Amino acid sequence: MTAPASAASLFDPERLASLDGGEIDVLILGAGVNGAGLFRDLCEQGLTCVLLDKGDYGSGTSAAPSRLIHGGLKYLETGEFGLVAQSTLERNLLLRNAPHCVEPLPTVIPAFSWTKGIGAALRTLLGSTTAPRSRGAVLVKIGLALYDFYGSRHRVMPRHRLFGRARSLRDMPMLTPAVKATGLYYDAKIARPERLVLELVMDGLKASPRSAAANHVELLGAEAGAVAVRLPEGERRTLRPRLVVNAAGPWIDHVNAALGAPSRLIGGTKGSHILLDHLELLRQLDGRMIYFEADDGRICLVFDYLGRALVGSTDIKAANPDEVRCEEDEIDYFLASLRSLLPGLGFERSQIVSTYSGIRPLPASDAANPGLISRDHSAPVAEATGERGFAIISLVGGKWTTFRGFAEEVADTVLGRLGGARRISTQHLPIGGGRDFPTDTVARKAWVTRVASESGLAPARVDELLSRYGTSALAVIEHKGQWTDADRLPGAESYSLGEIEHLVACEAVGHLSDLVLRRTTLTVRGEITRAILERLAYVAAEGLGWSEARRMEEVERTVATLAARHGIIL
């Protein structure tokens, strides 16, 4: 059994220290999916890049999506056909390049009439600021046919089908009897979006040994052609980039102001989600998502996410990404929508195990309806000035699914400005644990059997790790050598202590919250308890050399975050 080289050296602080005061090609500020995707692309082209984030990798907007990789069916209504074409292509590519994180998701659209909504859809297509209501089965059929057409490049999933009322209720008896028809089509879901962001960063660091990445870094400002930052332990670093990319998402305008290039580019909207412990709902969903209209015409969704029912999403104008949370009225809205759609199932607040919310970094807009603000992306440039000395490219808008295409566009712009040329396309480049992933049943069984035999772990445990980390599971297994199935985290047996120690040692954990919120799925699934948190804190303290005071501080800070941002009271 041969595992990749340890990832710990990828985040070695000496990589950044060696660049202090010297010239680099590109500085990327913001390590969400757009920043991480661009970092990987530029590193693959041989540039020296530095990626920095004020928080953790993928800790902002990229940690708060609907967990979907989708083509944007609703963007057909606003005539954004190019965005749908790009999104469906990128969805298909991610299914191939990251099969350990992204998988097909059969999706059901209920229709409550046959012909309603056609006139409203035409008005929206022609520029009306009012979204269609009561999208009938005819409109659904037209939309799904167009969706199949745009998703034909590198197609990996079946085409849509439309069913009448009798078949719809036979397949999903929980649906309200008011349903007239249902459409069935295929999109995809992402199991661990935060993990994919981290893997993009790690892939970039492997491709370019002179490049560096760091989290929990404070931006101090820019002067005389340099950017000054402060590292978590207080060290100051000065970088001299030929070009800066602002990938700070909802914080883009704040970062531009700090760099001496004030802007008003972002006008974000808030999207909130809840996760329910509801076994009967999951049983009737049977692996499908329901993509439905709430009573006010807004689009909602519910599907099985790692054994919980994920329900989302709201679309509310919001300005402060540092204080965003799922509010009580949003929870009421979700529960009321579910009760209306699925009247035979009970929905109560006591079933909620966690909540989360994030700001979509959409372009500034005066649109009255936030749902009609474009999800397309742009990359405006603030040209260099005599005082600043470098241009700033800001990554505005976009959606999770299209990060690779967005990164490719911006990377080509960067290469053109710096006089370079593309060496490799990322279109068919595997991501992290998606490399050499066994995608069919026979190949998967052979992989699991071989690794189980060589490691001494039970095949079921190896399969669990393969699902979680892809082929990077080899590094997790080899971190402690011959650890056994008894080496489990008490109270959360799906994780092992050896696994947690690997995450702490090799995956740039800076705070306990990094481990609880992003390196594991303990929070989003609502599995975290005070006892588990304390145990994780001891593992992190031992691995990172924290004092007892620091360990206790990390626990209390994480407890506060879980309560304020995720509705979890410990």
Coordinates of C-alpha atoms in Angstrom, one line a residue:
M1 CA 0.0 0.0 0.0
T2 CA 1.6 3.3 -1.1
A3 CA 0.1 6.6 0.1
P4 CA 0.9 10.0 -1.2
A5 CA 3.6 12.0 0.6
S6 CA 2.4 13.6 3.9
A7 CA 0.3 16.7 3.3
A8 CA 1.8 18.4 6.4
S9 CA 4.8 19.7 4.5
L10 CA 2.4 21.4 2.0
F11 CA 1.4 23.9 4.7
D12 CA 4.9 24.3 6.1
P13 CA 5.2 28.0 7.3
E14 CA 8.7 28.1 5.7
R15 CA 7.1 28.1 2.3
L16 CA 5.6 31.5 3.0
A17 CA 8.6 32.7 5.0
S18 CA 10.9 32.1 2.0
L19 CA 8.8 34.5 -0.1
D20 CA 8.9 37.3 2.5
G21 CA 9.9 40.6 0.8
G22 CA 10.5 38.9 -2.6
E23 CA 8.5 39.2 -5.8
I24 CA 5.8 36.7 -6.5
D25 CA 3.6 36.4 -9.6
V26 CA 0.1 36.4 -8.0
L27 CA -1.3 37.0 -4.5
I28 CA -4.9 35.6 -4.1
L29 CA -6.8 37.0 -1.1
G30 CA -9.7 34.7 -0.2
A31 CA -9.5 30.9 0.0
G32 CA -13.1 30.0 -0.9
V33 CA -13.8 27.8 -3.9
N34 CA -13.2 30.6 -6.4
G35 CA -9.8 31.6 -4.8
A36 CA -8.8 27.9 -4.3
G37 CA -9.8 27.0 -7.8
L38 CA -7.8 29.8 -9.3
F39 CA -4.8 29.0 -7.1
R40 CA -4.7 25.5 -8.4
D41 CA -5.1 26.6 -12.0
L42 CA -2.3 29.2 -11.8
C43 CA 0.0 26.8 -9.9
E44 CA -0.5 24.2 -12.6
Q45 CA 0.7 26.8 -15.1
G46 CA 4.0 27.2 -13.3
L47 CA 3.4 30.6 -11.6
T48 CA 4.5 31.4 -8.1
C49 CA 1.3 32.1 -6.2
V50 CA 0.4 32.9 -2.6
L51 CA -3.2 32.1 -1.3
L52 CA -4.3 33.8 2.0
D53 CA -7.5 33.8 3.9
K54 CA -8.6 35.8 7.0
G55 CA -10.4 32.6 8.2
D56 CA -10.1 29.0 7.3
Y57 CA -10.0 27.5 3.8
G58 CA -13.6 27.4 2.5
S59 CA -15.0 28.9 5.7
G60 CA -17.1 31.7 4.2
T61 CA -19.7 31.5 1.5
S62 CA -18.2 28.3 0.2
A63 CA -19.1 26.5 3.4
A64 CA -22.8 27.5 3.2
P65 CA -24.1 26.3 -0.1
S66 CA -27.2 24.1 -0.7
R67 CA -24.7 21.2 -1.2
L68 CA -25.8 21.0 -4.9
I69 CA -23.7 20.8 -8.0
H70 CA -26.3 21.9 -10.5
G71 CA -26.8 23.5 -13.9
G72 CA -29.2 26.2 -12.7
L73 CA -32.6 25.1 -14.0
K74 CA -34.2 28.3 -12.7
Y75 CA -31.8 30.5 -14.7
L76 CA -33.7 29.4 -17.8
E77 CA -36.5 31.7 -16.6
T78 CA -34.3 34.7 -16.7
G79 CA -32.8 33.9 -20.1
E80 CA -29.3 33.1 -18.8
F81 CA -28.8 30.3 -21.3
G82 CA -25.0 30.7 -21.4
L83 CA -24.8 30.3 -17.6
V84 CA -27.0 27.2 -17.8
A85 CA -24.7 25.8 -20.6
Q86 CA -21.6 26.4 -18.6
S87 CA -23.1 25.2 -15.3
T88 CA -24.3 21.9 -16.8
L89 CA -20.9 21.3 -18.4
E90 CA -19.1 22.0 -15.1
R91 CA -21.5 19.7 -13.3
N92 CA -20.7 16.9 -15.6
L93 CA -17.0 17.5 -15.3
L94 CA -17.1 17.5 -11.5
L95 CA -18.9 14.2 -11.6
R96 CA -15.9 12.8 -13.4
N97 CA -13.1 14.8 -11.7
A98 CA -14.4 14.6 -8.1
P99 CA -16.4 11.4 -7.8
H100 CA -15.5 11.0 -4.2
C101 CA -17.3 14.2 -3.3
V102 CA -19.9 14.7 -6.1
E103 CA -22.6 12.2 -7.1
P104 CA -25.8 12.2 -9.2
L105 CA -29.0 13.4 -7.5
P106 CA -32.4 12.4 -9.0
T107 CA -34.6 15.4 -8.6
V108 CA -38.4 15.6 -8.6
I109 CA -40.3 18.8 -9.5
P110 CA -44.0 18.7 -8.4
A111 CA -46.4 20.7 -10.6
F112 CA -49.8 21.8 -9.3
S113 CA -51.4 22.7 -12.6
W114 CA -50.8 21.9 -16.3
T115 CA -50.8 25.3 -18.0
K116 CA -50.2 28.0 -15.3
G117 CA -47.1 30.1 -15.3
I118 CA -46.4 30.2 -19.1
G119 CA -47.4 33.9 -19.4
A120 CA -45.5 34.9 -16.3
A121 CA -42.4 33.0 -17.5
L122 CA -42.5 34.8 -20.8
R123 CA -42.7 38.1 -19.0
T124 CA -39.7 37.2 -16.8
L125 CA -37.7 36.1 -19.8
L126 CA -38.4 39.5 -21.4
G127 CA -37.2 41.4 -18.3
S128 CA -40.0 41.4 -15.8
T129 CA -38.8 41.8 -12.1
T130 CA -41.5 39.4 -10.9
A131 CA -40.6 35.7 -10.8
P132 CA -43.2 33.2 -12.2
R133 CA -45.6 31.6 -9.9
S134 CA -47.4 28.2 -10.1
R135 CA -45.1 26.7 -12.8
G136 CA -47.4 24.2 -14.4
A137 CA -46.5 20.8 -15.9
V138 CA -46.2 22.2 -19.5
L139 CA -43.7 24.8 -18.3
V140 CA -41.8 22.2 -16.3
K141 CA -41.7 19.9 -19.4
I142 CA -40.3 22.7 -21.6
G143 CA -37.7 23.7 -19.0
L144 CA -36.5 20.2 -18.5
A145 CA -36.2 19.6 -22.3
L146 CA -34.0 22.7 -22.5
Y147 CA -32.0 21.6 -19.5
D148 CA -31.3 18.3 -21.1
F149 CA -30.2 20.1 -24.3
Y150 CA -27.8 22.3 -22.5
G151 CA -26.5 19.4 -20.4
S152 CA -25.6 17.2 -23.4
R153 CA -21.9 18.0 -23.4
H154 CA -20.0 15.2 -21.5
R155 CA -23.4 13.8 -20.5
V156 CA -23.2 11.3 -17.6
M157 CA -26.8 11.1 -16.5
P158 CA -30.2 10.1 -17.9
R159 CA -32.6 12.5 -19.6
H160 CA -35.8 13.8 -17.8
R161 CA -39.2 12.2 -17.6
L162 CA -42.7 13.6 -16.8
F163 CA -45.3 11.6 -14.8
G164 CA -49.0 12.2 -14.2
R165 CA -50.7 12.5 -10.9
A166 CA -51.4 8.8 -10.3
R167 CA -47.8 7.7 -11.0
S168 CA -46.5 10.7 -9.0
L169 CA -48.5 9.7 -5.9
R170 CA -47.6 6.1 -6.3
D171 CA -43.9 6.9 -6.3
M172 CA -44.1 9.5 -3.6
P173 CA -47.2 9.0 -1.5
M174 CA -46.1 11.7 1.0
L175 CA -46.8 14.4 -1.6
T176 CA -49.9 16.6 -1.2
P177 CA -52.9 15.2 -3.2
A178 CA -53.0 18.6 -5.0
V179 CA -50.1 17.6 -7.2
K180 CA -51.0 17.2 -10.9
A181 CA -47.7 15.9 -12.3
T182 CA -44.0 15.6 -11.5
G183 CA -40.9 15.9 -13.5
L184 CA -37.9 13.8 -12.8
Y185 CA -34.4 15.0 -13.9
Y186 CA -30.8 14.6 -12.7
D187 CA -28.5 17.1 -11.1
A188 CA -25.8 16.3 -8.5
K189 CA -24.9 16.9 -4.9
I190 CA -21.6 17.5 -3.1
A191 CA -21.0 15.6 0.1
R192 CA -18.2 17.7 1.6
P193 CA -17.8 21.1 -0.2
E194 CA -15.3 22.3 2.4
R195 CA -13.1 19.3 1.8
L196 CA -13.1 19.9 -2.0
V197 CA -11.9 23.5 -1.4
L198 CA -9.0 22.2 0.8
E199 CA -8.1 19.6 -1.9
L200 CA -7.9 22.3 -4.5
V201 CA -5.4 24.2 -2.3
M202 CA -3.4 21.0 -1.7
D203 CA -3.3 20.2 -5.4
G204 CA -2.0 23.7 -6.2
L205 CA 0.8 23.4 -3.6
K206 CA 1.8 20.0 -5.0
A207 CA 1.9 21.4 -8.5
S208 CA 4.0 24.5 -7.6
P209 CA 6.6 23.8 -4.7
R210 CA 7.5 27.6 -4.7
S211 CA 3.9 28.6 -4.0
A212 CA 2.4 28.9 -0.5
A213 CA -1.0 29.1 1.2
A214 CA -1.9 30.1 4.8
N215 CA -5.2 30.5 6.7
H216 CA -6.1 32.8 9.6
V217 CA -4.0 35.6 8.1
E218 CA -4.8 39.3 8.8
L219 CA -4.5 41.7 5.9
L220 CA -2.7 44.9 7.1
G221 CA -2.7 46.9 3.9
A222 CA -0.7 47.9 0.8
E223 CA 2.0 50.4 0.3
A224 CA 4.9 51.0 -2.2
G225 CA 3.9 48.0 -4.4
A226 CA 3.8 45.6 -1.4
V227 CA 1.1 43.9 0.6
A228 CA 1.6 43.4 4.4
V229 CA 0.0 40.7 6.3
R230 CA 0.1 39.3 9.9
L231 CA 0.2 35.5 10.5
P232 CA -1.6 33.8 13.3
E233 CA 1.4 33.8 15.7
G234 CA 2.0 37.5 15.1
E235 CA 4.7 37.4 12.5
R236 CA 4.5 40.1 9.8
R237 CA 5.1 39.1 6.1
T238 CA 5.5 41.5 3.2
L239 CA 4.7 40.2 -0.3
R240 CA 5.5 42.0 -3.6
P241 CA 3.0 40.6 -6.1
R242 CA 3.0 41.4 -9.8
L243 CA -0.8 41.0 -9.6
V244 CA -3.4 40.7 -6.9
V245 CA -6.7 38.7 -7.2
N246 CA -9.4 39.6 -4.7
A247 CA -11.4 36.4 -4.1
A248 CA -12.8 37.5 -0.8
G249 CA -16.5 36.9 -1.8
P250 CA -18.8 39.0 0.4
W251 CA -15.8 40.8 1.8
I252 CA -14.5 42.0 -1.6
D253 CA -15.3 45.6 -1.1
H254 CA -13.6 45.5 2.4
V255 CA -10.4 44.0 0.9
N256 CA -10.3 46.5 -2.0
A257 CA -10.6 49.4 0.5
A258 CA -7.7 48.0 2.5
L259 CA -5.6 47.8 -0.7
G260 CA -6.4 51.4 -1.6
A261 CA -8.9 50.6 -4.4
P262 CA -12.3 51.4 -2.9
S263 CA -15.2 49.7 -4.7
R264 CA -18.9 48.9 -4.6
L265 CA -19.1 45.6 -6.3
I266 CA -21.0 43.3 -4.0
G267 CA -24.7 43.3 -3.1
G268 CA -25.1 39.9 -1.5
T269 CA -28.1 37.9 -0.5
K270 CA -28.5 35.5 2.4
G271 CA -29.2 31.8 1.9
S272 CA -30.1 29.8 5.0
H273 CA -30.6 26.0 5.5
I274 CA -31.8 23.6 8.2
L275 CA -31.0 19.9 8.7
L276 CA -33.6 17.6 10.1
D277 CA -33.4 14.2 11.9
H278 CA -36.4 12.7 10.1
L279 CA -36.0 9.0 9.1
E280 CA -39.5 8.7 7.6
L281 CA -38.9 11.7 5.3
L282 CA -35.6 10.2 4.2
R283 CA -37.2 6.8 3.6
Q284 CA -39.9 8.3 1.3
L285 CA -37.4 10.5 -0.5
D286 CA -35.4 7.3 -1.3
G287 CA -32.3 9.2 -2.5
R288 CA -34.3 11.8 -4.5
M289 CA -34.4 15.6 -4.0
I290 CA -37.7 17.5 -4.2
Y291 CA -37.3 20.9 -5.9
F292 CA -40.5 22.7 -5.2
E293 CA -42.3 26.0 -5.0
A294 CA -43.2 27.3 -1.6
D295 CA -46.5 29.0 -1.2
D296 CA -45.0 32.4 -2.0
G297 CA -43.5 31.2 -5.3
R298 CA -39.9 30.9 -4.1
I299 CA -38.0 27.7 -4.9
C300 CA -37.1 25.4 -2.0
L301 CA -35.5 22.0 -1.9
V302 CA -35.2 19.0 0.4
F303 CA -32.9 15.9 0.0
D304 CA -30.9 13.3 2.0
Y305 CA -27.6 14.8 3.0
L306 CA -25.4 12.3 4.9
G307 CA -28.4 10.9 6.7
R308 CA -30.1 14.2 7.5
A309 CA -32.8 16.0 5.5
L310 CA -31.3 19.2 4.2
V311 CA -33.9 21.9 3.6
G312 CA -33.2 25.3 1.9
S313 CA -32.9 27.9 0.8
T314 CA -33.9 31.5 1.5
D315 CA -32.8 34.4 -0.7
I316 CA -32.8 37.6 1.3
K317 CA -30.8 40.8 0.8
A318 CA -28.1 41.0 3.5
A319 CA -25.0 43.1 4.0
N320 CA -22.9 41.7 6.9
P321 CA -21.4 38.3 6.2
D322 CA -19.8 38.2 9.7
E323 CA -23.1 38.1 11.5
V324 CA -25.3 36.0 9.2
R325 CA -27.3 33.2 10.7
C326 CA -30.5 31.3 10.1
E327 CA -33.2 33.3 11.8
E328 CA -36.4 32.1 13.5
D329 CA -38.7 33.4 10.8
E330 CA -36.6 31.5 8.2
I331 CA -37.1 28.3 10.2
D332 CA -40.8 28.9 10.4
Y333 CA -40.8 29.4 6.6
F334 CA -39.1 26.1 5.9
L335 CA -41.3 24.1 8.3
A336 CA -44.5 25.7 6.8
S337 CA -43.3 24.9 3.3
L338 CA -42.6 21.3 4.1
R339 CA -46.0 20.9 5.9
S340 CA -47.8 22.3 2.8
L341 CA -45.9 20.0 0.4
L342 CA -45.9 16.9 2.6
P343 CA -49.0 17.0 4.7
G344 CA -48.7 13.4 5.8
L345 CA -45.5 13.9 7.6
G346 CA -44.9 15.9 10.8
F347 CA -42.3 18.7 11.0
E348 CA -41.3 20.2 14.3
R349 CA -38.5 22.3 15.5
S350 CA -37.3 19.5 17.8
Q351 CA -36.2 17.6 14.6
I352 CA -33.7 20.3 13.7
V353 CA -30.1 19.2 14.4
S354 CA -28.2 22.1 12.9
T355 CA -28.6 25.2 10.8
Y356 CA -26.3 27.3 8.7
S357 CA -26.4 30.5 6.6
G358 CA -24.1 32.3 4.2
I359 CA -24.0 35.4 1.9
R360 CA -23.9 34.9 -1.8
P361 CA -21.4 37.4 -3.2
L362 CA -23.6 38.6 -6.0
P363 CA -23.0 41.8 -8.0
A364 CA -24.4 45.0 -6.5
S365 CA -28.0 45.4 -7.8
D366 CA -31.1 47.4 -7.2
A367 CA -33.4 44.5 -8.2
A368 CA -36.5 44.3 -6.0
N369 CA -36.5 40.5 -6.2
P370 CA -33.2 39.0 -4.9
G371 CA -33.9 35.8 -6.7
L372 CA -33.6 37.5 -10.1
I373 CA -30.1 38.9 -9.4
S374 CA -27.8 37.2 -11.9
R375 CA -25.7 34.3 -10.6
D376 CA -23.2 34.8 -13.5
H377 CA -19.6 35.9 -12.7
S378 CA -17.4 38.8 -13.7
A379 CA -13.8 39.8 -13.0
P380 CA -13.5 43.7 -13.0
V381 CA -10.0 45.1 -12.8
A382 CA -8.7 48.0 -10.8
E383 CA -5.6 49.0 -12.8
A384 CA -2.2 49.7 -11.1
T385 CA -1.5 53.2 -9.8
G386 CA 1.8 54.8 -9.0
E387 CA 1.2 54.4 -5.3
R388 CA -0.2 50.8 -5.4
G389 CA 1.9 49.4 -8.2
F390 CA -0.2 46.4 -9.0
A391 CA -3.6 45.7 -10.6
I392 CA -6.4 44.1 -8.6
I393 CA -8.8 41.6 -10.3
S394 CA -11.9 41.1 -8.2
L395 CA -13.9 37.8 -8.6
V396 CA -17.5 38.9 -8.4
G397 CA -20.5 36.5 -8.3
G398 CA -20.5 33.0 -9.7
K399 CA -21.8 29.8 -8.2
W400 CA -20.2 26.8 -6.6
T401 CA -20.7 24.6 -9.6
T402 CA -18.8 26.9 -12.1
F403 CA -15.7 27.6 -10.0
R404 CA -13.4 25.7 -12.4
G405 CA -14.6 27.5 -15.5
F406 CA -14.5 30.9 -13.7
A407 CA -10.9 30.1 -12.6
E408 CA -9.9 29.1 -16.1
E409 CA -11.2 32.4 -17.5
V410 CA -9.4 34.5 -14.9
A411 CA -6.2 32.4 -15.1
D412 CA -6.1 33.1 -18.8
T413 CA -6.5 36.8 -18.1
V414 CA -3.7 36.6 -15.5
L415 CA -1.4 34.7 -17.9
G416 CA -2.0 37.3 -20.6
R417 CA -1.2 40.1 -18.3
L418 CA 2.0 38.5 -17.0
G419 CA 3.2 37.3 -20.4
G420 CA 2.7 33.6 -19.7
A421 CA 1.0 30.8 -21.6
R422 CA -1.3 28.0 -20.5
R423 CA 0.5 24.7 -20.0
I424 CA -2.3 22.5 -18.9
S425 CA -6.1 22.5 -19.0
T426 CA -8.0 21.7 -15.7
Q427 CA -11.0 20.5 -17.6
H428 CA -10.3 16.9 -17.1
L429 CA -7.9 17.2 -14.2
P430 CA -8.9 15.1 -11.2
I431 CA -9.3 16.8 -7.8
G432 CA -7.6 15.5 -4.7
G433 CA -9.0 12.1 -3.7
G434 CA -10.8 11.9 -7.0
R435 CA -7.5 10.9 -8.6
D436 CA -7.6 7.1 -9.6
F437 CA -10.9 6.8 -7.8
P438 CA -12.6 3.4 -8.4
T439 CA -15.9 4.5 -9.9
D440 CA -17.6 1.1 -10.7
T441 CA -18.6 -1.6 -8.3
V442 CA -16.0 -4.1 -9.3
A443 CA -13.1 -1.7 -9.2
R444 CA -14.3 -0.3 -5.8
K445 CA -14.5 -3.8 -4.3
A446 CA -11.1 -4.6 -5.5
W447 CA -9.6 -1.4 -4.1
V448 CA -11.2 -1.9 -0.8
T449 CA -10.2 -5.6 -0.6
R450 CA -6.6 -4.8 -1.4
V451 CA -6.2 -1.9 1.1
A452 CA -8.0 -3.8 3.8
S453 CA -5.6 -6.7 3.3
E454 CA -2.5 -4.5 3.4
S455 CA -3.7 -2.3 6.3
G456 CA -5.4 -4.8 8.5
L457 CA -8.6 -2.6 8.7
A458 CA -12.0 -4.2 8.1
P459 CA -13.3 -3.7 4.6
A460 CA -16.3 -1.8 5.8
R461 CA -14.0 0.7 7.5
V462 CA -11.8 1.1 4.4
D463 CA -15.0 1.7 2.3
E464 CA -16.1 4.3 4.7
L465 CA -12.8 6.1 4.4
L466 CA -12.8 5.9 0.7
S467 CA -16.3 7.5 0.6
R468 CA -15.1 10.3 2.8
Y469 CA -11.6 11.0 1.4
G470 CA -11.5 9.3 -2.0
T471 CA -8.1 7.8 -2.7
S472 CA -6.5 10.2 -0.2
A473 CA -7.8 7.7 2.4
L474 CA -4.5 6.0 1.9
A475 CA -2.7 8.9 3.7
V476 CA -5.2 8.7 6.5
I477 CA -4.8 5.0 7.0
E478 CA -1.0 5.2 6.9
H479 CA -0.8 8.1 9.3
K480 CA -0.7 5.9 12.4
G481 CA 0.3 2.6 10.8
Q482 CA -1.7 -0.3 12.0
W483 CA -4.5 1.2 14.0
T484 CA -7.7 -0.8 14.5
D485 CA -11.4 -0.5 14.2
A486 CA -11.6 -0.1 18.0
D487 CA -9.8 3.3 17.6
R488 CA -13.0 5.3 17.4
L489 CA -14.1 8.7 18.6
P490 CA -16.4 8.1 21.6
G491 CA -19.9 9.3 20.8
A492 CA -19.2 9.7 17.1
E493 CA -18.0 6.3 16.0
S494 CA -18.0 7.1 12.3
Y495 CA -14.7 8.9 13.0
S496 CA -11.5 7.3 14.5
L497 CA -9.0 9.0 16.8
G498 CA -6.2 8.2 14.3
E499 CA -8.2 9.9 11.6
I500 CA -8.7 13.0 13.8
E501 CA -4.9 13.0 14.5
H502 CA -4.2 12.9 10.8
L503 CA -6.5 15.9 10.1
V504 CA -4.8 17.9 12.9
A505 CA -1.3 17.1 11.7
C506 CA -1.7 17.3 8.0
E507 CA -4.6 19.5 7.0
A508 CA -3.8 23.0 8.3
V509 CA -6.1 23.0 11.3
G510 CA -5.6 26.4 13.1
H511 CA -8.5 26.4 15.5
L512 CA -10.8 23.8 17.0
S513 CA -13.6 25.2 14.9
D514 CA -11.7 24.3 11.7
L515 CA -11.8 20.7 12.8
V516 CA -15.4 20.6 14.0
L517 CA -17.0 22.6 11.2
R518 CA -14.9 21.8 8.1
R519 CA -12.5 18.9 8.4
T520 CA -15.3 16.7 9.7
T521 CA -19.1 16.7 9.2
L522 CA -19.9 16.5 13.0
T523 CA -21.5 19.9 13.1
V524 CA -23.6 19.8 9.9
R525 CA -25.0 16.4 10.9
G526 CA -25.7 17.6 14.4
E527 CA -23.5 14.9 16.0
I528 CA -21.3 17.2 18.1
T529 CA -21.7 17.1 21.9
R530 CA -19.7 18.8 24.7
A531 CA -17.9 15.5 25.4
I532 CA -16.9 15.0 21.8
L533 CA -15.8 18.6 21.6
E534 CA -13.6 18.3 24.6
R535 CA -12.1 15.1 23.3
L536 CA -11.3 16.8 19.9
A537 CA -9.8 19.7 21.8
Y538 CA -7.4 17.4 23.6
V539 CA -6.3 15.8 20.3
A540 CA -5.8 19.2 18.7
A541 CA -3.9 20.5 21.7
E542 CA -1.5 17.6 21.7
G543 CA -1.0 17.8 18.0
L544 CA -0.6 21.6 17.8
G545 CA 1.2 22.2 21.1
W546 CA -1.6 24.3 22.7
S547 CA -1.4 25.2 26.3
E548 CA -4.2 24.3 28.6
A549 CA -5.4 27.9 28.6
R550 CA -5.5 27.9 24.8
R551 CA -7.3 24.6 24.7
M552 CA -10.0 25.9 27.0
E553 CA -10.3 29.1 25.1
E554 CA -10.7 27.1 21.8
V555 CA -13.5 25.0 23.4
E556 CA -15.4 28.1 24.6
R557 CA -15.0 30.0 21.3
T558 CA -16.3 27.0 19.4
V559 CA -19.2 26.5 21.8
A560 CA -20.2 30.1 21.1
T561 CA -19.9 29.7 17.4
L562 CA -22.0 26.6 17.3
A563 CA -24.8 28.4 19.2
A564 CA -24.6 31.7 17.3
R565 CA -24.2 30.3 13.8
H566 CA -25.6 26.8 13.8
G567 CA -28.3 26.6 16.4
I568 CA -26.4 24.0 18.4
I569 CA -26.4 24.5 22.2
L570 CA -23.8 22.5 24.1

